């Protein structure tokens, strides 16, 4: 069963930690919407997702919060619990959709999902709202 799919656009894997807030969500949304990583007519990355007419899908990915400093078994102690993560995830999706001007696709929070990606281009970016500068 396919829950969501998009064509040209962003697949966002969203990791939420216990210390994250709506301020972090707002910063991420504005940064994501404004990224100029689509090619313009000259083949230069100079177009944002709105100008490109792209879509977005957001998949919750707590494993991005893995700590691997001690030993070889990752720890997810920094990952937010459901009480924090679900409302922030939903807020993130809602605000992205508002700025994008159309619905944003989602995964199923907390589910074992099979996510497929065709990476059309050289861009994969890791954003950390705790590293804004």
Short mmCIF file of C-alpha atoms in Angstrom, two decimals:
data_model
loop_
_atom_site.label_atom_id
_atom_site.label_comp_id
_atom_site.label_asym_id
_atom_site.label_seq_id
_atom_site.Cartn_x
_atom_site.Cartn_y
_atom_site.Cartn_z
CA UNK A 1 0.00 0.00 0.00
CA UNK A 2 1.35 3.43 -0.95
CA UNK A 3 0.59 6.14 1.63
CA UNK A 4 2.20 9.04 -0.25
CA UNK A 5 4.23 9.66 -3.34
CA UNK A 6 5.57 12.68 -5.18
CA UNK A 7 7.39 13.50 -8.37
CA UNK A 8 9.89 16.36 -8.46
CA UNK A 9 10.50 17.78 -5.01
CA UNK A 10 11.83 16.97 -1.57
CA UNK A 11 11.84 13.82 0.49
CA UNK A 12 12.40 15.09 4.01
CA UNK A 13 13.48 12.65 6.69
CA UNK A 14 12.62 14.45 9.93
CA UNK A 15 14.34 13.57 13.19
CA UNK A 16 12.94 15.22 16.31
CA UNK A 17 14.73 15.36 19.62
CA UNK A 18 13.27 16.09 23.04
CA UNK A 19 14.85 19.58 23.08
CA UNK A 20 13.17 20.66 19.81
CA UNK A 21 10.53 23.40 19.85
CA UNK A 22 8.16 25.18 17.50
CA UNK A 23 10.92 27.75 16.99
CA UNK A 24 13.06 24.98 15.50
CA UNK A 25 10.14 23.95 13.27
CA UNK A 26 9.62 27.53 12.03
CA UNK A 27 13.33 27.92 11.23
CA UNK A 28 13.41 24.63 9.31
CA UNK A 29 10.26 25.40 7.32
CA UNK A 30 11.53 28.82 6.22
CA UNK A 31 14.96 27.43 5.35
CA UNK A 32 13.51 24.51 3.38
CA UNK A 33 11.03 26.61 1.40
CA UNK A 34 13.72 29.17 0.54
CA UNK A 35 16.47 26.73 -0.54
CA UNK A 36 17.52 27.44 -4.09
CA UNK A 37 18.60 23.99 -5.22
CA UNK A 38 16.65 23.45 -8.43
CA UNK A 39 18.28 24.35 -11.74
CA UNK A 40 17.27 27.50 -13.56
CA UNK A 41 17.26 27.81 -17.37
CA UNK A 42 21.05 28.08 -17.34
CA UNK A 43 21.56 24.88 -15.33
CA UNK A 44 22.50 26.78 -12.17
CA UNK A 45 20.95 25.87 -8.81
CA UNK A 46 18.99 29.08 -8.37
CA UNK A 47 15.31 28.06 -8.09
CA UNK A 48 13.42 27.29 -4.88
CA UNK A 49 10.70 24.67 -4.52
CA UNK A 50 7.91 27.19 -5.06
CA UNK A 51 9.41 28.40 -8.35
CA UNK A 52 10.04 24.78 -9.42
CA UNK A 53 6.45 23.77 -8.64
CA UNK A 54 7.79 20.86 -6.61
CA UNK A 55 6.16 18.68 -4.00
CA UNK A 56 7.26 17.60 -0.54
CA UNK A 57 6.89 14.39 1.42
CA UNK A 58 7.89 14.21 5.11
CA UNK A 59 8.81 10.95 6.84
CA UNK A 60 9.47 10.83 10.57
CA UNK A 61 12.89 9.25 11.14
CA UNK A 62 13.88 8.96 14.81
CA UNK A 63 17.05 7.04 13.88
CA UNK A 64 18.58 10.32 12.68
CA UNK A 65 18.99 11.12 16.37
CA UNK A 66 21.33 8.16 16.90
CA UNK A 67 24.30 8.57 19.19
CA UNK A 68 27.19 6.34 18.20
CA UNK A 69 29.95 7.72 20.42
CA UNK A 70 30.16 4.75 22.80
CA UNK A 71 30.51 1.25 21.43
CA UNK A 72 28.92 -0.04 18.27
CA UNK A 73 25.26 -0.18 19.23
CA UNK A 74 23.54 3.15 18.54
CA UNK A 75 21.51 4.84 21.23
CA UNK A 76 18.39 6.86 20.50
CA UNK A 77 18.17 8.52 23.90
CA UNK A 78 18.05 11.98 22.25
CA UNK A 79 15.06 11.05 20.09
CA UNK A 80 11.82 12.63 21.27
CA UNK A 81 9.09 10.45 22.68
CA UNK A 82 5.66 10.39 21.07
CA UNK A 83 4.29 13.14 23.35
CA UNK A 84 6.83 15.60 21.94
CA UNK A 85 7.51 14.18 18.49
CA UNK A 86 3.99 13.72 17.12
CA UNK A 87 2.78 17.30 17.73
CA UNK A 88 6.02 18.76 16.34
CA UNK A 89 5.88 16.46 13.31
CA UNK A 90 2.28 17.45 12.62
CA UNK A 91 3.09 21.15 13.09
CA UNK A 92 6.05 20.83 10.71
CA UNK A 93 3.89 19.21 8.02
CA UNK A 94 1.09 21.76 8.51
CA UNK A 95 3.42 24.76 8.25
CA UNK A 96 5.29 23.36 5.26
CA UNK A 97 1.96 22.80 3.52
CA UNK A 98 0.89 26.38 4.26
CA UNK A 99 4.09 27.86 2.80
CA UNK A 100 4.08 25.44 -0.16
CA UNK A 101 0.44 26.24 -0.92
CA UNK A 102 -0.58 22.60 -1.31
CA UNK A 103 -0.74 19.41 0.73
CA UNK A 104 2.50 17.80 1.88
CA UNK A 105 2.71 14.02 1.73
CA UNK A 106 3.52 12.07 4.87
CA UNK A 107 4.60 8.69 6.02
CA UNK A 108 2.90 6.82 8.86
CA UNK A 109 4.36 8.04 12.16
CA UNK A 110 6.04 5.21 14.06
CA UNK A 111 5.39 2.60 11.36
CA UNK A 112 7.86 0.27 9.69
CA UNK A 113 7.83 1.84 6.24
CA UNK A 114 9.54 1.07 2.98
CA UNK A 115 10.70 4.39 1.54
CA UNK A 116 11.98 4.57 -2.03
CA UNK A 117 13.94 7.49 -3.44
CA UNK A 118 15.19 8.36 -6.88
CA UNK A 119 17.78 11.02 -6.16
CA UNK A 120 17.61 13.14 -9.31
CA UNK A 121 20.60 15.36 -8.82
CA UNK A 122 23.53 15.93 -6.56
CA UNK A 123 21.72 17.41 -3.56
CA UNK A 124 21.29 15.78 -0.17
CA UNK A 125 21.39 18.22 2.73
CA UNK A 126 21.49 17.59 6.46
CA UNK A 127 19.92 20.48 8.38
CA UNK A 128 20.21 20.88 12.12
CA UNK A 129 18.10 23.58 13.76
CA UNK A 130 20.57 23.59 16.66
CA UNK A 131 23.32 24.67 14.24
CA UNK A 132 21.75 27.75 12.67
CA UNK A 133 24.90 29.80 12.29
#
